[in-house]
């Protein structure tokens, strides 16, 4: 291993695989290693069902009534993609779409006043939504029309409001929207994870609402989300293949992967099985550089196997339900993810549901109750937690670029933001994602 790599990537989680794909396409010399003998790291979809039985039930295989474990393709970190979102743009930009087939997600719902409602995303849906009373519906409709027509580069559509200066609160007050309306808009359409957005410039929230509505418009009704057939497990490998096409080297099953530093603390290489590969930069998940990350929280979740869709979601065979923090008296939102045989992730007639949130107490199982109560009867349910880490190093000093652990959200927006920020830090430039989505959609198998 005498040659020097521009970048050594450690761990084959989704974030790391997207980065090694993008960096290879940029012409950098990339070596990608993983201590495991499979792709995906934390986000792997490796026989989850079998693992769950081993870990929680002490049995080798699930009961026969649940069907064959081979028919389950359950992701450890399940997340839906926004149809017009950044991840889809990355997939099209890199042509990785050719390795995958997607299918639209049936429903996007929000929990409000103890009930589950379809998320209204357009002025027409606002008028029909039972989330609001008759007068509030009309006010919300006006606001939705404003957002639909808003064009950043055309001041005529701004109606005299400078959204780069006005906070979300100010704009909501101008339209006379009540707290309940702002709450579902902020959390279920704009996908904010806490209430900080209320005091931030409204432009970001308006753009997020537009993304939701435009993603939704690509399909009939349903939701703005898409999800790969057979789950996300195909995604890291698709990026690995992309990297290989551009000269990247992949090595699985490499024990230890010790990152080496020079006297000034700058990374110089990675050692595995007594051999050191030299490099200028290291990209990795938190587990490869435990001394340069700190624990910032814990994700609590329940994984359920069911024989029916989530009640009150219009028989959706794939669905996301967002439970905004305020509706639960919590600090962080809760998320329901459900997918089924219609996406080829479970045997015929079976549904897999995840309930997840950021743990706020020492008893996360109790915290998850409001989400679990929405599932109806379950065939089986498992509880587990994992710690979340964030980097604390200074990449400009040590040339180490560490991803943050996956959060509790059941969509990809925050994950991809982390990846793009890392890309910019590593390369010093922004990724050009101005792809033509309309041209691409014809080629995809939705
Ligand atoms: C936004 O406004 C610019 C400038 O007037 C115009 O060129 C562009 O086509 C508009 N975009 C949309 C989607 O209407
Ligand atoms: C329920 O789903 C059907 C299609 O499966 C759709 O036509 C209908 O609009 C949906 N209803 C609601 C309230 O979302």
Short mmCIF file of C-alpha atoms and ligand atoms in Angstrom, two decimals:
data_model
loop_
_atom_site.label_atom_id
_atom_site.label_comp_id
_atom_site.label_asym_id
_atom_site.label_seq_id
_atom_site.Cartn_x
_atom_site.Cartn_y
_atom_site.Cartn_z
CA UNK A 1 0.00 0.00 0.00
CA UNK A 2 2.58 2.58 -1.08
CA UNK A 3 0.31 4.90 -3.02
CA UNK A 4 -1.32 7.86 -1.32
CA UNK A 5 -5.08 8.35 -1.45
CA UNK A 6 -6.77 11.73 -1.50
CA UNK A 7 -9.44 10.40 0.82
CA UNK A 8 -9.94 7.25 2.85
CA UNK A 9 -13.58 6.69 3.78
CA UNK A 10 -14.30 4.48 6.80
CA UNK A 11 -17.67 2.83 7.26
CA UNK A 12 -20.21 2.07 4.55
CA UNK A 13 -23.22 3.82 6.06
CA UNK A 14 -25.37 5.72 3.63
CA UNK A 15 -23.73 9.07 4.37
CA UNK A 16 -20.23 7.70 3.84
CA UNK A 17 -21.24 5.91 0.63
CA UNK A 18 -22.83 9.02 -0.88
CA UNK A 19 -19.66 10.97 -0.08
CA UNK A 20 -17.27 8.42 -1.53
CA UNK A 21 -19.42 8.31 -4.67
CA UNK A 22 -19.43 12.11 -5.04
CA UNK A 23 -15.71 12.45 -4.31
CA UNK A 24 -14.82 9.70 -6.80
CA UNK A 25 -16.90 11.41 -9.48
CA UNK A 26 -14.94 14.60 -8.70
CA UNK A 27 -11.77 12.75 -9.69
CA UNK A 28 -10.36 12.22 -6.19
CA UNK A 29 -8.53 8.98 -5.44
CA UNK A 30 -10.73 7.24 -2.88
CA UNK A 31 -10.21 4.13 -0.75
CA UNK A 32 -13.31 2.97 1.13
CA UNK A 33 -13.02 0.50 3.99
CA UNK A 34 -15.43 -1.09 6.47
CA UNK A 35 -14.72 -3.30 9.47
CA UNK A 36 -17.87 -5.30 8.67
CA UNK A 37 -18.21 -7.78 5.84
CA UNK A 38 -21.43 -6.13 4.64
CA UNK A 39 -22.46 -2.72 3.36
CA UNK A 40 -24.48 -0.19 5.31
CA UNK A 41 -22.95 0.10 8.82
CA UNK A 42 -25.58 1.51 11.18
CA UNK A 43 -28.04 1.95 8.32
CA UNK A 44 -27.72 -1.65 7.04
CA UNK A 45 -30.84 -3.63 6.29
CA UNK A 46 -29.11 -6.85 7.19
CA UNK A 47 -31.62 -9.49 8.18
CA UNK A 48 -33.09 -7.23 10.82
CA UNK A 49 -35.93 -9.60 11.55
CA UNK A 50 -33.61 -12.50 12.31
CA UNK A 51 -31.39 -10.25 14.44
CA UNK A 52 -34.38 -9.01 16.42
CA UNK A 53 -35.41 -12.54 17.31
CA UNK A 54 -31.90 -13.48 18.28
CA UNK A 55 -31.46 -10.43 20.46
CA UNK A 56 -34.87 -10.04 22.06
CA UNK A 57 -36.46 -13.47 21.96
CA UNK A 58 -33.44 -15.75 22.17
CA UNK A 59 -34.69 -17.69 19.14
CA UNK A 60 -32.97 -18.23 15.84
CA UNK A 61 -35.91 -17.45 13.60
CA UNK A 62 -39.23 -15.65 13.78
CA UNK A 63 -42.39 -17.77 14.17
CA UNK A 64 -43.70 -19.30 10.96
CA UNK A 65 -46.87 -17.18 11.17
CA UNK A 66 -44.78 -14.14 10.18
CA UNK A 67 -43.61 -15.69 6.94
CA UNK A 68 -40.08 -16.24 5.76
CA UNK A 69 -37.40 -13.93 7.20
CA UNK A 70 -35.98 -13.76 3.66
CA UNK A 71 -39.04 -11.77 2.59
CA UNK A 72 -38.23 -9.01 5.08
CA UNK A 73 -35.99 -6.18 3.89
CA UNK A 74 -36.13 -3.93 6.90
CA UNK A 75 -33.81 -0.95 7.20
CA UNK A 76 -32.19 -0.24 10.53
CA UNK A 77 -32.61 3.50 9.89
CA UNK A 78 -35.70 3.78 7.67
CA UNK A 79 -36.23 7.13 5.94
CA UNK A 80 -38.43 8.30 3.10
CA UNK A 81 -37.11 10.62 0.37
CA UNK A 82 -38.82 13.82 -0.70
CA UNK A 83 -39.59 13.31 -4.41
CA UNK A 84 -38.02 16.66 -5.37
CA UNK A 85 -35.63 16.73 -2.42
CA UNK A 86 -31.88 16.97 -2.30
CA UNK A 87 -31.22 13.22 -2.09
CA UNK A 88 -33.22 12.57 -5.26
CA UNK A 89 -31.28 15.38 -6.94
CA UNK A 90 -28.03 13.71 -5.83
CA UNK A 91 -29.27 10.37 -7.19
CA UNK A 92 -30.13 11.93 -10.56
CA UNK A 93 -26.97 14.07 -10.65
CA UNK A 94 -24.84 10.94 -10.18
CA UNK A 95 -27.06 8.70 -12.33
CA UNK A 96 -27.38 6.28 -9.40
CA UNK A 97 -31.12 6.07 -10.18
CA UNK A 98 -30.26 3.45 -12.76
CA UNK A 99 -29.43 0.96 -10.00
CA UNK A 100 -32.71 1.45 -8.13
CA UNK A 101 -36.48 1.31 -8.52
CA UNK A 102 -38.68 3.66 -6.52
CA UNK A 103 -42.32 3.68 -5.61
CA UNK A 104 -44.40 6.56 -4.24
CA UNK A 105 -45.32 6.52 -0.55
CA UNK A 106 -49.10 6.42 -0.06
CA UNK A 107 -49.61 8.89 2.75
CA UNK A 108 -48.25 11.87 4.71
CA UNK A 109 -50.15 12.48 7.95
CA UNK A 110 -49.91 14.67 11.03
CA UNK A 111 -51.13 14.14 14.59
CA UNK A 112 -53.23 17.01 15.87
CA UNK A 113 -55.53 17.19 18.92
CA UNK A 114 -55.36 13.40 19.50
CA UNK A 115 -56.24 12.57 15.89
CA UNK A 116 -54.40 11.66 12.69
CA UNK A 117 -55.04 13.90 9.66
CA UNK A 118 -53.74 14.05 6.11
CA UNK A 119 -51.20 16.87 5.81
CA UNK A 120 -52.82 19.59 3.66
CA UNK A 121 -50.19 20.86 1.23
CA UNK A 122 -52.11 23.08 -1.20
CA UNK A 123 -54.76 25.80 -1.00
CA UNK A 124 -57.43 23.32 -2.11
CA UNK A 125 -56.42 20.76 0.49
CA UNK A 126 -56.37 23.47 3.16
CA UNK A 127 -60.01 24.28 2.35
CA UNK A 128 -60.98 20.63 2.80
CA UNK A 129 -58.88 19.87 5.86
CA UNK A 130 -60.64 19.10 9.16
CA UNK A 131 -57.49 20.44 10.87
CA UNK A 132 -58.95 23.94 10.79
CA UNK A 133 -62.24 25.71 11.41
CA UNK A 134 -64.09 27.49 8.62
CA UNK A 135 -62.50 30.95 9.02
CA UNK A 136 -59.02 29.61 9.69
CA UNK A 137 -59.29 27.50 6.51
CA UNK A 138 -59.78 30.66 4.44
CA UNK A 139 -56.85 32.42 6.07
CA UNK A 140 -54.67 29.33 5.57
CA UNK A 141 -55.79 29.10 1.94
CA UNK A 142 -54.58 32.67 1.32
CA UNK A 143 -51.24 31.83 2.88
CA UNK A 144 -50.88 28.62 0.82
CA UNK A 145 -51.59 30.59 -2.37
CA UNK A 146 -48.95 33.15 -1.37
CA UNK A 147 -46.42 30.32 -0.84
CA UNK A 148 -47.34 28.61 -4.13
CA UNK A 149 -46.90 31.85 -6.08
CA UNK A 150 -43.80 33.01 -4.21
CA UNK A 151 -40.77 33.21 -6.50
CA UNK A 152 -37.54 34.32 -4.86
CA UNK A 153 -36.26 36.07 -8.00
CA UNK A 154 -39.53 37.83 -8.82
CA UNK A 155 -40.26 40.61 -6.28
CA UNK A 156 -43.78 41.07 -7.69
CA UNK A 157 -44.71 37.78 -5.97
CA UNK A 158 -43.40 38.92 -2.57
CA UNK A 159 -46.38 41.17 -1.79
CA UNK A 160 -44.06 43.61 -0.07
CA UNK A 161 -42.81 41.04 2.48
CA UNK A 162 -39.06 40.59 2.81
CA UNK A 163 -38.90 36.94 3.87
CA UNK A 164 -35.16 37.11 4.40
CA UNK A 165 -35.81 39.51 7.30
CA UNK A 166 -39.29 38.70 8.60
CA UNK A 167 -39.56 35.79 11.04
CA UNK A 168 -42.09 32.99 10.56
CA UNK A 169 -44.06 34.50 13.45
CA UNK A 170 -44.34 37.86 11.68
CA UNK A 171 -45.61 36.31 8.45
CA UNK A 172 -48.05 34.05 10.31
CA UNK A 173 -49.42 37.09 12.17
CA UNK A 174 -49.81 38.99 8.92
CA UNK A 175 -52.00 36.16 7.58
CA UNK A 176 -53.79 35.83 10.91
CA UNK A 177 -52.88 32.13 11.26
CA UNK A 178 -53.45 30.55 14.66
CA UNK A 179 -50.90 28.55 16.65
CA UNK A 180 -52.42 25.22 15.66
CA UNK A 181 -52.06 25.97 11.93
CA UNK A 182 -48.48 27.18 12.31
CA UNK A 183 -47.72 24.04 14.29
CA UNK A 184 -48.71 21.55 11.57
CA UNK A 185 -47.22 23.74 8.82
CA UNK A 186 -43.89 24.03 10.66
CA UNK A 187 -43.55 20.38 11.67
CA UNK A 188 -45.44 18.32 9.07
CA UNK A 189 -44.89 20.40 5.89
CA UNK A 190 -41.70 22.33 6.56
CA UNK A 191 -40.33 19.35 8.57
CA UNK A 192 -38.76 21.45 11.33
CA UNK A 193 -37.74 19.29 14.25
CA UNK A 194 -38.25 21.87 17.02
CA UNK A 195 -39.74 25.35 17.38
CA UNK A 196 -36.64 27.46 16.68
CA UNK A 197 -37.88 28.14 13.15
CA UNK A 198 -40.59 30.46 14.50
CA UNK A 199 -38.00 33.17 15.16
CA UNK A 200 -35.93 32.54 12.05
CA UNK A 201 -36.33 34.23 8.63
CA UNK A 202 -39.47 32.91 6.94
CA UNK A 203 -37.73 32.27 3.61
CA UNK A 204 -36.47 28.86 4.74
CA UNK A 205 -39.91 27.69 5.89
CA UNK A 206 -41.55 28.97 2.69
CA UNK A 207 -39.00 27.09 0.56
CA UNK A 208 -39.59 23.91 2.55
CA UNK A 209 -43.37 24.26 2.08
CA UNK A 210 -42.84 24.71 -1.66
CA UNK A 211 -40.65 21.61 -1.76
CA UNK A 212 -43.39 19.61 -0.03
CA UNK A 213 -46.11 20.83 -2.39
CA UNK A 214 -43.97 20.36 -5.51
CA UNK A 215 -42.92 16.87 -4.44
CA UNK A 216 -46.54 15.98 -3.77
CA UNK A 217 -47.56 17.26 -7.20
CA UNK A 218 -45.40 14.63 -8.90
CA UNK A 219 -47.89 11.93 -7.87
CA UNK A 220 -51.64 11.71 -7.56
CA UNK A 221 -52.64 12.65 -4.02
CA UNK A 222 -50.72 10.46 -1.57
CA UNK A 223 -47.56 11.93 -0.13
CA UNK A 224 -44.50 13.87 -1.30
CA UNK A 225 -42.28 10.88 -0.50
CA UNK A 226 -40.77 8.00 -2.44
CA UNK A 227 -38.99 4.89 -1.18
CA UNK A 228 -36.96 2.23 -3.01
CA UNK A 229 -38.49 -1.17 -3.65
CA UNK A 230 -36.70 -3.63 -1.30
CA UNK A 231 -35.74 -0.73 1.00
CA UNK A 232 -32.74 1.49 1.42
CA UNK A 233 -30.25 -1.38 1.59
CA UNK A 234 -29.68 -1.00 -2.13
CA UNK A 235 -28.58 2.59 -1.76
CA UNK A 236 -25.09 2.29 -0.18
CA UNK A 237 -24.20 -0.39 -2.71
CA UNK A 238 -25.46 1.72 -5.60
CA UNK A 239 -23.10 4.52 -4.51
CA UNK A 240 -20.30 2.00 -4.00
CA UNK A 241 -20.75 0.87 -7.59
CA UNK A 242 -20.70 4.50 -8.72
CA UNK A 243 -17.44 5.07 -6.84
CA UNK A 244 -15.92 1.95 -8.40
CA UNK A 245 -16.86 3.15 -11.89
CA UNK A 246 -14.77 6.28 -11.19
CA UNK A 247 -11.79 4.36 -9.87
CA UNK A 248 -12.65 4.14 -6.18
CA UNK A 249 -11.42 1.07 -4.28
CA UNK A 250 -13.67 -0.82 -1.83
CA UNK A 251 -12.46 -3.14 0.94
CA UNK A 252 -14.91 -4.80 3.31
CA UNK A 253 -14.08 -6.92 6.36
CA UNK A 254 -11.03 -4.80 7.33
CA UNK A 255 -10.58 -5.13 11.08
CA UNK A 256 -9.46 -2.26 13.32
CA UNK A 257 -9.06 0.55 10.72
CA UNK A 258 -6.87 2.67 13.01
CA UNK A 259 -6.53 6.29 11.90
CA UNK A 260 -2.89 7.47 12.06
CA UNK A 261 -1.77 11.04 12.79
CA UNK A 262 1.49 12.99 12.46
CA UNK A 263 3.13 15.05 15.23
CA UNK A 264 0.87 18.00 14.50
CA UNK A 265 -2.28 15.93 14.79
CA UNK A 266 -2.97 15.81 11.04
CA UNK A 267 -4.21 12.55 9.60
CA UNK A 268 -1.62 10.63 7.53
CA UNK A 269 -3.22 7.24 6.91
CA UNK A 270 -5.23 4.28 8.13
CA UNK A 271 -3.81 0.99 9.42
CA UNK A 272 -5.54 -2.35 9.14
CA UNK A 273 -4.01 -5.80 9.58
CA UNK A 274 -0.54 -4.29 9.97
CA UNK A 275 -0.61 -2.34 6.72
CA UNK A 276 -0.95 1.43 6.52
CA UNK A 277 -2.62 3.13 3.58
CA UNK A 278 -1.54 6.78 3.28
CA UNK A 279 -4.05 9.57 2.74
CA UNK A 280 -4.60 13.30 2.91
CA UNK A 281 -8.09 13.18 4.41
CA UNK A 282 -10.31 10.76 6.31
CA UNK A 283 -14.11 10.64 6.10
CA UNK A 284 -15.88 8.37 8.59
CA UNK A 285 -18.84 7.68 10.86
CA UNK A 286 -18.48 8.42 14.60
CA UNK A 287 -17.53 4.82 15.50
CA UNK A 288 -14.15 5.04 13.73
CA UNK A 289 -12.93 8.11 15.67
CA UNK A 290 -14.56 7.83 19.11
CA UNK A 291 -12.07 10.32 20.57
CA UNK A 292 -13.26 13.09 18.27
CA UNK A 293 -17.01 12.89 18.87
CA UNK A 294 -19.32 13.49 21.79
CA UNK A 295 -22.65 11.98 22.72
CA UNK A 296 -25.41 14.50 22.05
CA UNK A 297 -28.51 12.41 22.62
CA UNK A 298 -30.29 9.15 22.26
CA UNK A 299 -32.89 7.93 19.77
CA UNK A 300 -35.65 5.76 21.22
CA UNK A 301 -37.69 3.58 18.97
CA UNK A 302 -40.11 0.74 18.68
CA UNK A 303 -40.20 -1.67 15.75
CA UNK A 304 -43.54 -3.37 15.16
CA UNK A 305 -44.69 -6.09 12.79
CA UNK A 306 -48.38 -5.80 11.97
CA UNK A 307 -51.00 -7.40 9.72
CA UNK A 308 -52.83 -4.16 8.92
CA UNK A 309 -52.04 -0.58 7.90
CA UNK A 310 -51.86 2.13 10.57
CA UNK A 311 -55.50 2.96 11.43
CA UNK A 312 -56.96 6.26 10.18
CA UNK A 313 -54.39 6.62 7.40
CA UNK A 314 -56.77 5.88 4.54
CA UNK A 315 -55.51 2.30 4.19
CA UNK A 316 -52.01 3.56 3.28
CA UNK A 317 -49.61 0.67 2.69
CA UNK A 318 -46.71 3.07 3.18
CA UNK A 319 -47.02 6.17 5.33
CA UNK A 320 -45.33 8.74 7.52
CA UNK A 321 -47.12 10.28 10.50
CA UNK A 322 -45.48 13.22 12.27
CA UNK A 323 -46.44 13.91 15.88
CA UNK A 324 -45.35 17.51 16.59
CA UNK A 325 -43.73 18.00 20.00
CA UNK A 326 -46.34 20.51 21.20
CA UNK A 327 -49.16 18.02 20.54
CA UNK A 328 -47.44 15.63 22.95
CA UNK A 329 -46.09 18.13 25.47
CA UNK A 330 -42.55 17.21 24.47
CA UNK A 331 -39.41 18.99 23.28
CA UNK A 332 -38.89 16.82 20.20
CA UNK A 333 -41.23 15.47 17.53
CA UNK A 334 -42.16 11.81 17.23
CA UNK A 335 -42.24 9.98 13.88
CA UNK A 336 -44.16 6.98 12.58
CA UNK A 337 -42.84 5.16 9.56
CA UNK A 338 -44.77 2.30 8.00
CA UNK A 339 -43.93 0.24 4.96
CA UNK A 340 -45.17 -3.11 3.73
CA UNK A 341 -45.22 -5.81 1.10
CA UNK A 342 -46.26 -3.13 -1.40
CA UNK A 343 -42.62 -1.90 -1.30
CA UNK A 344 -41.34 -5.50 -1.11
CA UNK A 345 -39.99 -5.04 2.43
CA UNK A 346 -42.25 -7.65 4.07
CA UNK A 347 -44.10 -10.85 3.14
CA UNK A 348 -47.60 -10.49 1.65
CA UNK A 349 -50.06 -9.00 4.14
CA UNK A 350 -47.38 -7.79 6.59
CA UNK A 351 -46.49 -4.25 7.63
CA UNK A 352 -43.41 -2.94 9.42
CA UNK A 353 -43.82 0.17 11.56
CA UNK A 354 -41.18 2.23 13.34
CA UNK A 355 -42.00 4.72 16.09
CA UNK A 356 -39.03 6.97 16.84
CA UNK A 357 -38.14 10.07 18.79
CA UNK A 358 -35.28 11.73 20.60
CA UNK A 359 -35.29 10.26 24.12
CA UNK A 360 -35.98 12.91 26.78
CA UNK A 361 -36.20 10.71 29.89
CA UNK A 362 -34.62 7.56 31.31
CA UNK A 363 -37.71 5.61 30.31
CA UNK A 364 -37.99 6.02 26.54
CA UNK A 365 -40.38 3.09 26.17
CA UNK A 366 -43.02 5.13 28.01
CA UNK A 367 -42.25 8.19 25.90
CA UNK A 368 -43.09 6.27 22.73
CA UNK A 369 -46.60 5.39 23.96
CA UNK A 370 -48.52 8.12 22.06
CA UNK A 371 -47.03 6.86 18.79
CA UNK A 372 -47.50 3.17 19.61
CA UNK A 373 -51.14 3.80 20.55
CA UNK A 374 -51.77 4.87 16.95
CA UNK A 375 -50.62 1.52 15.53
CA UNK A 376 -53.55 -0.58 16.70
CA UNK A 377 -52.89 -4.26 17.52
CA UNK A 378 -49.39 -5.50 16.65
CA UNK A 379 -48.14 -9.04 15.92
CA UNK A 380 -44.80 -8.30 17.56
CA UNK A 381 -43.06 -5.23 18.99
CA UNK A 382 -39.44 -4.57 19.99
CA UNK A 383 -37.91 -1.59 21.76
CA UNK A 384 -34.40 -0.30 21.38
CA UNK A 385 -32.30 2.83 21.79
CA UNK A 386 -29.12 4.06 20.21
CA UNK A 387 -26.82 6.92 21.17
CA UNK A 388 -26.31 9.86 18.85
CA UNK A 389 -22.86 11.35 18.37
CA UNK A 390 -21.61 14.53 16.73
CA UNK A 391 -18.06 15.48 15.78
CA UNK A 392 -16.16 17.90 18.05
CA UNK A 393 -12.93 18.05 16.04
CA UNK A 394 -11.73 20.91 13.82
CA UNK A 395 -11.46 19.42 10.30
CA UNK A 396 -9.23 22.25 9.07
CA UNK A 397 -6.64 21.17 11.67
CA UNK A 398 -6.78 17.34 11.53
CA UNK A 399 -8.33 16.69 8.07
CA UNK A 400 -10.90 14.33 9.61
CA UNK A 401 -14.49 14.69 8.41
CA UNK A 402 -16.90 12.84 10.68
CA UNK A 403 -20.60 12.42 10.02
CA UNK A 404 -23.23 12.85 12.73
CA UNK A 405 -25.27 9.81 13.83
CA UNK A 406 -28.68 9.37 12.20
CA UNK A 407 -31.46 11.28 13.97
CA UNK A 408 -35.01 10.14 14.78
CA UNK A 409 -36.63 11.63 11.67
CA UNK A 410 -38.24 9.26 9.16
CA UNK A 411 -37.33 11.38 6.13
CA UNK A 412 -33.97 12.22 4.60
CA UNK A 413 -33.84 15.99 4.75
CA UNK A 414 -31.46 16.40 7.75
CA UNK A 415 -29.31 13.43 6.67
CA UNK A 416 -28.62 14.90 3.25
CA UNK A 417 -27.91 18.34 4.69
CA UNK A 418 -25.15 16.76 6.79
CA UNK A 419 -23.71 15.01 3.72
CA UNK A 420 -23.70 18.19 1.61
CA UNK A 421 -22.11 20.23 4.42
CA UNK A 422 -19.38 17.59 4.68
CA UNK A 423 -18.91 17.62 0.91
CA UNK A 424 -18.42 21.39 0.98
CA UNK A 425 -15.95 21.17 3.89
CA UNK A 426 -13.94 18.45 2.14
CA UNK A 427 -13.84 19.99 -1.34
CA UNK A 428 -14.27 23.70 -0.62
CA UNK A 429 -17.15 23.94 -3.11
CA UNK A 430 -20.91 23.47 -3.27
CA UNK A 431 -22.36 20.53 -5.17
CA UNK A 432 -24.23 21.76 -8.24
CA UNK A 433 -27.64 20.12 -7.97
CA UNK A 434 -29.51 22.07 -10.63
CA UNK A 435 -30.68 18.91 -12.37
CA UNK A 436 -33.78 18.79 -14.52
CA UNK A 437 -36.18 16.78 -12.36
CA UNK A 438 -38.96 16.73 -14.94
CA UNK A 439 -36.71 15.18 -17.58
CA UNK A 440 -35.45 12.63 -15.11
CA UNK A 441 -38.82 11.53 -13.80
CA UNK A 442 -39.71 9.96 -17.13
CA UNK A 443 -36.76 7.61 -16.80
CA UNK A 444 -37.50 6.53 -13.24
CA UNK A 445 -39.78 3.64 -12.45
CA UNK A 446 -42.22 5.17 -10.02
C1 LIG B 1 -39.27 33.31 -11.23
O1 LIG B 1 -38.99 34.61 -11.63
C2 LIG B 1 -37.97 34.72 -12.62
C3 LIG B 1 -37.69 36.21 -12.84
O2 LIG B 1 -38.89 36.92 -13.14
C4 LIG B 1 -38.43 34.00 -13.88
O3 LIG B 1 -37.41 34.04 -14.87
C5 LIG B 1 -38.75 32.54 -13.53
O4 LIG B 1 -39.26 31.86 -14.67
C6 LIG B 1 -39.75 32.47 -12.40
N1 LIG B 1 -39.92 31.09 -12.00
C7 LIG B 1 -41.10 30.49 -11.96
C8 LIG B 1 -41.11 29.07 -11.52
O5 LIG B 1 -42.13 31.05 -12.25
C1 LIG B 2 -57.55 7.86 0.10
O1 LIG B 2 -56.86 7.13 -0.92
C2 LIG B 2 -57.44 7.17 -2.20
C3 LIG B 2 -56.58 6.35 -3.15
O2 LIG B 2 -56.13 5.19 -2.57
C4 LIG B 2 -57.54 8.59 -2.70
O3 LIG B 2 -58.20 8.63 -3.92
C5 LIG B 2 -58.29 9.46 -1.67
O4 LIG B 2 -58.22 10.80 -2.08
C6 LIG B 2 -57.63 9.32 -0.30
N1 LIG B 2 -58.40 10.07 0.68
C7 LIG B 2 -57.81 10.93 1.52
C8 LIG B 2 -58.71 11.62 2.47
O5 LIG B 2 -56.62 11.12 1.53
#
